[in-house]
CSV table of C-alpha atoms in Angstrom, one decimal:
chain,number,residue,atom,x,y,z
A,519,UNK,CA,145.3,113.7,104.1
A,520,UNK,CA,145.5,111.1,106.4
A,521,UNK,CA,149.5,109.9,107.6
A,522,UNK,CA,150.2,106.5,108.2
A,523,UNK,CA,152.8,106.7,110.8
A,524,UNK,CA,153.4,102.9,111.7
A,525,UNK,CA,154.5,102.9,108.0
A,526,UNK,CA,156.7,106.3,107.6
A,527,UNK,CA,158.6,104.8,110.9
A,528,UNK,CA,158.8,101.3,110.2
A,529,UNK,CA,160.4,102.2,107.0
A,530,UNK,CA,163.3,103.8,108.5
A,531,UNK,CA,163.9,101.6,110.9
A,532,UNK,CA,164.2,98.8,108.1
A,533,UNK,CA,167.0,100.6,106.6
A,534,UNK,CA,168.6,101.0,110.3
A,535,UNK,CA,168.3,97.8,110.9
A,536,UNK,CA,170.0,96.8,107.5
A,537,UNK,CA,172.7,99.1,108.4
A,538,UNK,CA,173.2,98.1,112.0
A,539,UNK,CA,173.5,94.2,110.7
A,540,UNK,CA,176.1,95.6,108.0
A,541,UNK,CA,178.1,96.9,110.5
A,542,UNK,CA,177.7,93.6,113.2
A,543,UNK,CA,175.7,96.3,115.6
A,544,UNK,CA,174.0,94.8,118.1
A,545,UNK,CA,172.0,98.0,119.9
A,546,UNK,CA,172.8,101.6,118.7
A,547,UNK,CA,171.3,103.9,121.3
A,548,UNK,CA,169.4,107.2,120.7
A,549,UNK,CA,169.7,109.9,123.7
A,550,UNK,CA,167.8,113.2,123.9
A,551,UNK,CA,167.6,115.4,126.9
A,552,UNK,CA,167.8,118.9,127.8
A,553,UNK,CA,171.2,119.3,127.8
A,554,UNK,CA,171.6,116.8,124.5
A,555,UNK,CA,169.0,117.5,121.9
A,556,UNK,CA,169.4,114.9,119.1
A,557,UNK,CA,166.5,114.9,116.4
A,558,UNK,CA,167.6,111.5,115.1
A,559,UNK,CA,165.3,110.3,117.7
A,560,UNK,CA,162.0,112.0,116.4
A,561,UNK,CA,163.1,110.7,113.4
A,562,UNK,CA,162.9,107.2,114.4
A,563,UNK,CA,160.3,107.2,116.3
A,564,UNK,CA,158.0,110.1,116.7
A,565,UNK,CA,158.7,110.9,120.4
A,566,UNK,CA,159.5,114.6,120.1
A,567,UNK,CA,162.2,114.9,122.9
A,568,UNK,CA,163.0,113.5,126.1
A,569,UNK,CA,163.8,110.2,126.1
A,570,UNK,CA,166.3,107.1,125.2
A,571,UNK,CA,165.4,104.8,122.1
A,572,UNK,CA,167.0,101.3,121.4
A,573,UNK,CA,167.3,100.1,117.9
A,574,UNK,CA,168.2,96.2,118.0
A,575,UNK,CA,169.4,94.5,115.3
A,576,UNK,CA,167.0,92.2,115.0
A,577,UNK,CA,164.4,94.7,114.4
A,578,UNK,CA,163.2,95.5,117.6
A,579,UNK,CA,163.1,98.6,118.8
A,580,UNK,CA,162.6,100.1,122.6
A,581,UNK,CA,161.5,103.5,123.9
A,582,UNK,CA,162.5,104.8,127.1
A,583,UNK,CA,160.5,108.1,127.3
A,584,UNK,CA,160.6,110.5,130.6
A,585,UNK,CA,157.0,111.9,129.3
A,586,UNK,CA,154.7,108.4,129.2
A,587,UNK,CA,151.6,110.1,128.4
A,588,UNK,CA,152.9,112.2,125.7
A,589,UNK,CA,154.8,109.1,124.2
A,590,UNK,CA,151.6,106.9,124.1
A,591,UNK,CA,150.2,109.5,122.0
A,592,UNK,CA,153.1,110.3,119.7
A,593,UNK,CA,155.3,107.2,119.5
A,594,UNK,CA,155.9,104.0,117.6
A,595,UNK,CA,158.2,101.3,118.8
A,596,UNK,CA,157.7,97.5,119.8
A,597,UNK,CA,157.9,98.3,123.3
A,598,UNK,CA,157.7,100.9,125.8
A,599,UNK,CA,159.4,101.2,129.7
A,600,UNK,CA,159.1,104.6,131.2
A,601,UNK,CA,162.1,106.5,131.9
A,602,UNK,CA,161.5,107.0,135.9
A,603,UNK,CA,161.9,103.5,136.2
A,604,UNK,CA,165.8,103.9,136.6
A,605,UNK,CA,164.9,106.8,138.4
A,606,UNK,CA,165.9,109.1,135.3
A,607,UNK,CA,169.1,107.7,135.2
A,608,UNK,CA,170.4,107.3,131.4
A,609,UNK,CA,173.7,105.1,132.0
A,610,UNK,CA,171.2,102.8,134.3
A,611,UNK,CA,168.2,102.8,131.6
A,612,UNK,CA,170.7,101.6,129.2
A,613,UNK,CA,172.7,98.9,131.4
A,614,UNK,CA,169.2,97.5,132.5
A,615,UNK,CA,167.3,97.2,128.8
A,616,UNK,CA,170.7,95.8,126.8
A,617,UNK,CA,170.8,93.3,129.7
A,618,UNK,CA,167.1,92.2,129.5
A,619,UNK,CA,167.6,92.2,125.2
A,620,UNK,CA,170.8,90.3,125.9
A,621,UNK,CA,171.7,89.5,122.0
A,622,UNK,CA,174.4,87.1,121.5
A,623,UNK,CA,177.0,89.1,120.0
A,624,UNK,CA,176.9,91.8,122.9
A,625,UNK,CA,178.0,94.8,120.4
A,626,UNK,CA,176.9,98.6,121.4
A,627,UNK,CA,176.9,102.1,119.7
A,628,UNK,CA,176.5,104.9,121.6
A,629,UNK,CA,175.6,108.3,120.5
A,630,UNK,CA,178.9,110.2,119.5
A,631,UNK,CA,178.5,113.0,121.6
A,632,UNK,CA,178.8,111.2,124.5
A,633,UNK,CA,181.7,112.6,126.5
A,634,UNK,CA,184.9,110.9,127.6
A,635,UNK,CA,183.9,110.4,131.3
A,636,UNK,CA,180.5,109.4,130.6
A,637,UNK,CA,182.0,106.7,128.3
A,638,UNK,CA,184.3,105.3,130.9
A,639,UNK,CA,180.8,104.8,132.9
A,640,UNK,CA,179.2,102.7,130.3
A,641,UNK,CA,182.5,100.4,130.1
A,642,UNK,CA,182.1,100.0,133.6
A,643,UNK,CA,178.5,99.8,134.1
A,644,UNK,CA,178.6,97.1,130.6
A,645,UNK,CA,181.9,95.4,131.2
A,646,UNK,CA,180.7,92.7,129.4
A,647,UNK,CA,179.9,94.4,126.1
A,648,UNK,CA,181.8,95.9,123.3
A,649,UNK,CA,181.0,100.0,123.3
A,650,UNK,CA,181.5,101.6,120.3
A,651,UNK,CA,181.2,105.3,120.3
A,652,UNK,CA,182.8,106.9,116.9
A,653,UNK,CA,182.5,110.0,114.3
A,654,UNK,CA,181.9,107.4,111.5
A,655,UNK,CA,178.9,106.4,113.5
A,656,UNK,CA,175.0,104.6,113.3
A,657,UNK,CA,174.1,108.0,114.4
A,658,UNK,CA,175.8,109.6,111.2
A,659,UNK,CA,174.2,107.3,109.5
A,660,UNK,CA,171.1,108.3,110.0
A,661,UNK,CA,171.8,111.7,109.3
A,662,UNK,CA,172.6,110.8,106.0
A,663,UNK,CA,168.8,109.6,105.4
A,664,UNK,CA,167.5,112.5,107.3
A,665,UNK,CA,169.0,114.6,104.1
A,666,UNK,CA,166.6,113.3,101.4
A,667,UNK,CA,163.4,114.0,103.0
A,668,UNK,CA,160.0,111.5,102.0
A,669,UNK,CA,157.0,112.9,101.2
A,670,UNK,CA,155.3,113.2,104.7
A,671,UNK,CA,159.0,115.7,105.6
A,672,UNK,CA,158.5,117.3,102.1
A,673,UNK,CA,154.7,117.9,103.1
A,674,UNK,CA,155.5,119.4,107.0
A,675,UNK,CA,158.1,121.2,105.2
A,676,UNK,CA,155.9,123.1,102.6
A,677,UNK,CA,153.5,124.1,105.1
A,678,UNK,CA,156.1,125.0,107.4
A,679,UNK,CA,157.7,127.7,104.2
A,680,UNK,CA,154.0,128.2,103.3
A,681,UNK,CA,152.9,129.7,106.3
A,682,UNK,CA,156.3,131.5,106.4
A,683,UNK,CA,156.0,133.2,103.2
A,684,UNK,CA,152.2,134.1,104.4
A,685,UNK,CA,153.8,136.2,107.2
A,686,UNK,CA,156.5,137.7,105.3
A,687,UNK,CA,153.2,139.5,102.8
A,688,UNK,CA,152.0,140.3,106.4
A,689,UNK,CA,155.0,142.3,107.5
A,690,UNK,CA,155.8,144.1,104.0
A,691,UNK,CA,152.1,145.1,104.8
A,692,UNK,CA,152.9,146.2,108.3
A,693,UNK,CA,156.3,147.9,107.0
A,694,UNK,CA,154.4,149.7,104.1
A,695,UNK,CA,151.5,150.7,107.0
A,696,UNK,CA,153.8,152.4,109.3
A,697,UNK,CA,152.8,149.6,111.5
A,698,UNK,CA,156.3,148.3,112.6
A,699,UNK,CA,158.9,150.2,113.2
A,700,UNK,CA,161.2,148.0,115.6
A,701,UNK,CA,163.1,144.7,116.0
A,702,UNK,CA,160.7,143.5,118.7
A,703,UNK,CA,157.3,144.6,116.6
A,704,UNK,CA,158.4,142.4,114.1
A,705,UNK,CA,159.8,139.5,116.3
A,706,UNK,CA,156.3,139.3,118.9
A,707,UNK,CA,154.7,139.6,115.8
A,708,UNK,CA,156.9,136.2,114.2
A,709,UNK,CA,155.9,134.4,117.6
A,710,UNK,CA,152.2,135.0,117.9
A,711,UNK,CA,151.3,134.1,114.3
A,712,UNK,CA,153.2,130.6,114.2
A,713,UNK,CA,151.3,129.8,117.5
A,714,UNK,CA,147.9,131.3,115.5
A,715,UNK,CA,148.9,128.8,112.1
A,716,UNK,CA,149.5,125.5,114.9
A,717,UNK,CA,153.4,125.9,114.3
A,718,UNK,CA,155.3,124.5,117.7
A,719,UNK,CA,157.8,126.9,117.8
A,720,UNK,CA,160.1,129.3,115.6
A,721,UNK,CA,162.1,126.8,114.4
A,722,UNK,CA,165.4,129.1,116.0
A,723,UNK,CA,165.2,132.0,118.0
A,724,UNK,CA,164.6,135.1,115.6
A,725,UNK,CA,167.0,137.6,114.0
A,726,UNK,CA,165.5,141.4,113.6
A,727,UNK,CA,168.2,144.1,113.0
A,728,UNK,CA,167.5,147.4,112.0
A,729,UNK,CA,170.1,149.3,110.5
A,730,UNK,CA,172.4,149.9,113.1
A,731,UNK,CA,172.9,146.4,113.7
A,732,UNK,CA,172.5,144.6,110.1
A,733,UNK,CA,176.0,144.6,109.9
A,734,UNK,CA,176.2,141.2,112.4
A,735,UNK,CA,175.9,137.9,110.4
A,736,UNK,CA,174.1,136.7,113.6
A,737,UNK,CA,172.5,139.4,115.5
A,738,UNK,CA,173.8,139.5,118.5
A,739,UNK,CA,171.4,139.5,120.9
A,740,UNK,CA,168.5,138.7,118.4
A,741,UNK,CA,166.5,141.1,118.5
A,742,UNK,CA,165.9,144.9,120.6
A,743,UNK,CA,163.5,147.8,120.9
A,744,UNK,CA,165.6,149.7,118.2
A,745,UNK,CA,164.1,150.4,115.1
A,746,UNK,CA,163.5,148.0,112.3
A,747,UNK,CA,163.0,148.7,108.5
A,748,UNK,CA,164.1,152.6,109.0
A,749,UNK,CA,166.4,154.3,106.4
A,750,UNK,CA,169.3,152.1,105.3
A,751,UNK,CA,169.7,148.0,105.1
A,752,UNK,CA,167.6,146.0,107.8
A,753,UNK,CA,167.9,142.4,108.4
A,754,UNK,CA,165.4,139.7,109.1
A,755,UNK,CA,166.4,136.1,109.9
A,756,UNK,CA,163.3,133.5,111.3
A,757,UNK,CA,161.1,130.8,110.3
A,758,UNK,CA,158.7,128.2,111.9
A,759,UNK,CA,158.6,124.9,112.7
A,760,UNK,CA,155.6,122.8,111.7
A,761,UNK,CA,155.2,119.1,113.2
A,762,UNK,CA,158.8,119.2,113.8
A,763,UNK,CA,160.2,120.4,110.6
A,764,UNK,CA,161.6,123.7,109.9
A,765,UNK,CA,161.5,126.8,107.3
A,766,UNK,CA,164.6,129.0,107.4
A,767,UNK,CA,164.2,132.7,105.3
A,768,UNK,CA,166.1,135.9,105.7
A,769,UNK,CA,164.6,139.3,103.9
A,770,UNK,CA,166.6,142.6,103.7
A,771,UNK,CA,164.1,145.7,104.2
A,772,UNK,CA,165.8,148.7,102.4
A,773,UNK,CA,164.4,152.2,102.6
A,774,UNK,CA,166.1,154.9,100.7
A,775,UNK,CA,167.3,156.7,100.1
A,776,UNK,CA,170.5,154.8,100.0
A,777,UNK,CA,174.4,155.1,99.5
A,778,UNK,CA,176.1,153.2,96.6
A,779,UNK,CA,177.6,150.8,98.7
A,780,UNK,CA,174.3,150.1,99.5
A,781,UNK,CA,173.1,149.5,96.3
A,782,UNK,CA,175.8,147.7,95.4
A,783,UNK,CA,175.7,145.6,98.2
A,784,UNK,CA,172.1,144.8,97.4
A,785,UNK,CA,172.1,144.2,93.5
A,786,UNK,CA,175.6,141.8,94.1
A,787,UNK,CA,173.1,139.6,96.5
A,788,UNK,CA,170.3,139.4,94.7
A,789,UNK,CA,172.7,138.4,91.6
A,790,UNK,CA,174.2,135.8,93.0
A,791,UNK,CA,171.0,134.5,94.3
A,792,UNK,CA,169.9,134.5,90.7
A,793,UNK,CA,172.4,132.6,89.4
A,794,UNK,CA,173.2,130.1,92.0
A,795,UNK,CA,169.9,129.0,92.5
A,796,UNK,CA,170.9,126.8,88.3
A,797,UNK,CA,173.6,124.8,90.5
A,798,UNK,CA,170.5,123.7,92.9
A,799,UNK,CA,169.9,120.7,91.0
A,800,UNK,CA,169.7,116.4,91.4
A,801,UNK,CA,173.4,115.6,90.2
A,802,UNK,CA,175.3,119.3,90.7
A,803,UNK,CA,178.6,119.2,92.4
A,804,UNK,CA,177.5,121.3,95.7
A,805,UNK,CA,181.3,123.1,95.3
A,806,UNK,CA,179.9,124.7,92.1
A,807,UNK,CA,177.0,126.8,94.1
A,808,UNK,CA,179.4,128.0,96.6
A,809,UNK,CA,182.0,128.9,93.6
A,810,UNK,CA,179.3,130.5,91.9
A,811,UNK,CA,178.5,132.8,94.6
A,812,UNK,CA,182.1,133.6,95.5
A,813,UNK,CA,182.8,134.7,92.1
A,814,UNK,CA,180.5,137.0,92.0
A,815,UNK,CA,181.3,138.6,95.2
A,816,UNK,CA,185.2,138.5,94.0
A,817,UNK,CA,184.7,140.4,90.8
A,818,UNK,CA,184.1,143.5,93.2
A,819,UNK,CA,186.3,142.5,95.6
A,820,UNK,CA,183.9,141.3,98.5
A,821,UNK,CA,183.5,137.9,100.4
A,822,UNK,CA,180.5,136.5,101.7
A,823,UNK,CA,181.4,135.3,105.2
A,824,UNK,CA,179.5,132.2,105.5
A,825,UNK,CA,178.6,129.6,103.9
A,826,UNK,CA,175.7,129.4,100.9
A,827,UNK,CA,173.5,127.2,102.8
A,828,UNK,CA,172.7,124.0,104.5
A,829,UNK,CA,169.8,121.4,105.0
A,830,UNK,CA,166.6,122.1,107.0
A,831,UNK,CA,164.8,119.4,108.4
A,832,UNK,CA,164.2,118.5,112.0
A,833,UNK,CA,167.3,120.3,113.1
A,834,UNK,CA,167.9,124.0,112.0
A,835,UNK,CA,171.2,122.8,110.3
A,836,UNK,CA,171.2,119.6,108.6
A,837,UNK,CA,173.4,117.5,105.7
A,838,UNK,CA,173.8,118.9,103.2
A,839,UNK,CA,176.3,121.7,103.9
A,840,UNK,CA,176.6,124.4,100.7
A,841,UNK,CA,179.9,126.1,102.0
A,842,UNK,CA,183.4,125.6,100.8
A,843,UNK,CA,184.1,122.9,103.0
A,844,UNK,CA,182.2,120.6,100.6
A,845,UNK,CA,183.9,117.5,99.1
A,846,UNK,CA,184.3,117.8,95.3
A,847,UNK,CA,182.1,114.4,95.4
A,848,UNK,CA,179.5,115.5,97.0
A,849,UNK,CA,176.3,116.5,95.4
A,850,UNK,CA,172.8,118.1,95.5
A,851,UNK,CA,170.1,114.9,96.0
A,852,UNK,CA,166.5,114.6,95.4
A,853,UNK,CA,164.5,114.8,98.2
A,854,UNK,CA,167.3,117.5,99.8
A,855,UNK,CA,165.8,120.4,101.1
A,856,UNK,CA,168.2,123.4,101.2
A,857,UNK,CA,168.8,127.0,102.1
A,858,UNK,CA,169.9,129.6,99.7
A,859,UNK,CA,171.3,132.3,101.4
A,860,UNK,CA,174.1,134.6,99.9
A,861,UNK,CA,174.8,137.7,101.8
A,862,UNK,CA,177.3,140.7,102.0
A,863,UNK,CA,178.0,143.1,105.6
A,864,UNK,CA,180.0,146.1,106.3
A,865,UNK,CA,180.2,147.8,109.5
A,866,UNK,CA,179.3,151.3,108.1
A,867,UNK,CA,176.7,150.8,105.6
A,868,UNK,CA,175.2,147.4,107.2
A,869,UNK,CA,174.3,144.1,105.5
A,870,UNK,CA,172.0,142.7,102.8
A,871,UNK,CA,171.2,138.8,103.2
A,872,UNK,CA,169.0,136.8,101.1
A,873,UNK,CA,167.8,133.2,101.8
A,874,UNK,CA,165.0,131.1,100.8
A,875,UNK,CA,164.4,127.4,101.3
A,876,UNK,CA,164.7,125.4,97.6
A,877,UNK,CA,163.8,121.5,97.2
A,878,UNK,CA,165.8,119.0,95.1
A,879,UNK,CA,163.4,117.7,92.8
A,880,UNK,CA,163.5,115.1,89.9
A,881,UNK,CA,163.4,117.7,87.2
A,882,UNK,CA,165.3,120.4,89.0
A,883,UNK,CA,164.4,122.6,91.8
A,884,UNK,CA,161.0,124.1,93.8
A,885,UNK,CA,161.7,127.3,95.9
A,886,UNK,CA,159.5,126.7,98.8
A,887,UNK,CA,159.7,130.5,100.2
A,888,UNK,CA,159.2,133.9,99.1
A,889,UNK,CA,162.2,135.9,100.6
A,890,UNK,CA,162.9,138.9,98.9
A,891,UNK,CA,164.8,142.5,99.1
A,892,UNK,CA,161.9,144.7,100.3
A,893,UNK,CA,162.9,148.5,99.1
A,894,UNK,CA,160.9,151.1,100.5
């Protein structure tokens, strides 16, 4: 199906622009670099990394990219001046294009996770501007739009979950085979299908722990040459990213026989996936999920240690947040894409964790992954 691009990105950069005026924004300023990735800029503008975008409020907006060639195929923005020009320089790309756009009401936003010193240079190098850098930011603004994906996200993301769920058949397979039996047969695995299925990348480095290490939340470090999918409760946590957008699914291989913590540990999971994914819903107070789950867990005296889920998108992590830190306002949206991921650990029998990736729709939900507890 063909993509048109100049649309998707003009259309976003409308409401930015509406918002920047709102606000009496002259510039806001978009940064990414290796040491600052910020996926607000792909988002604006296609350029997948590496470069500084301004968004005027007139409507104008100008891409500084480091990569030129890479940007000429990939980007959209009235005007281009390459990066090297101000010798890689980011406080001197940014004094030299607000000076040449020059509005009349000389009003700045920089990103908010510029630090303290390198503020102090902008004031300096800008004297003659108003810099704003704050939380309740441009930046957080579009953040907020990021949440509810459009069709062309809701389209990268399915494919991204489809091809997913493709490998997670492939490796209940392998399991079942005898073909895997460690962390890192599973993980190479992971890494050399996405790249076979034109993925870019796992969309965060992968999580494989056998039994001895399920226990961990997190993994820590992701994976190892110890065995995967032996006898007790074995983690994994990965997914793909596909034209930028991510998949995020965690399955629990257990192989009996098993203990009755075990079990119980396993059948209190895949409750509380069953009956929090009714709260996933246009209109549902997102406090409600997280209750749901929690109560659950309480009735035999366990806490899930993290929160229910969060957003997927271009980042990993995105708005909205399912955890207890939720306002009671705040709701599930249509066009959000969100994890479901309820999970238990103990440091003797290990940990069960559960997640799939579930889409806000008009009418309900759509469960975009097929994460499940593979017993063997």
């Amino acid at each position: 199906m063909p993509v048109d691009f100049e649309a998707i990105y003009s259309s976003r950069i409308k409401k930015l622009v509406e918002y920047l005026n709102e606000k009496n924004v002259s510039i806001a300023v978009f940064h990414d670099s290796e040491g600052n990735r910020d996926p607000n800029l792909r988002y604006l503008c296609g350029q997948p990394s590496d470069a500084v975008l301004f968004v005027c409020a007139s409507g104008k907006t100008i891409l500084s990219p480091w990569d030129e060639n890479l940007a000429r195929q990939k980007a959209h923005a009235s005007e281009m001046v390459p990066f090297t020009q101000f010798k890689r320089d980011y406080i001197e790309c940014v004094k030299s294009i607000a000076s040449k756009i020059a509005p009349s009401e000389k009003n700045l936003e920089l990103p908010p996770s510029t630090s303290h010193i390198e503020y102090g240079k902008f004031r300096d190098a800008l004297d003659s501007w108003k810099i704003e850098c704050r939380e309740d930011s441009v930046h957080e603004y579009v953040c907020q739009l990021r949440a509810q994906k459009d069709e062309y996200e809701i389209e990268c993301t399915k494919k991204a979950c489809s091809i997913t769920s493709s490998m997670t058949d492939k490796i209940e397979g392998f399991l079942r085979d005898g073909k895997f039996r460690t962390e890192s047969d599973v993980a190479l695995f992971i890494e050399r299908e996405l790249r076979e299925q034109k993925c870019e990348r796992t969309s965060f480095d992968t999580l494989a722990a056998g039994p001895s290490r399920s226990f961990g939340i997190h993994a820590f470090p992701g994976y190892t040459s110890g065995t995967w999918g032996t006898r007790g409760l074995s983690i994994l946590d990965y997914g793909v990213c596909y034209e930028g957008y991510a998949s995020d699914c965690t399955i629990t291989v257990a192989r009996g026989p098993l203990s009755d913590e075990q079990e119980l540990i396993l059948s209190l999971v895949q409750k509380a996936a069953d009956k929090c994914i009714d709260f996933y819903r246009a209109g549902s107070p997102i406090h409600l999920a997280v209750k749901c789950a929690d109560d659950v867990f309480a009735e035999y005296g366990k806490t899930m240690p993290h929160g229910l889920g969060h957003g997927t998108g271009l980042a990993i992590h995105e708005n909205p947040f399912v955890s207890s830190r939720a306002k009671e306002d705040e709701v599930f949206k249509v066009g959000n894409i969100v994890t479901l991921e309820p999970g238990l650990y103990d440091p003797e029998w290990g940990g069960c964790r559960l997640e799939n990736d579930v889409l806000i729709t008009e009418t309900g939900n759509l469960v975009l992954t097929n994460s499940r507890i593979i017993r063997l």
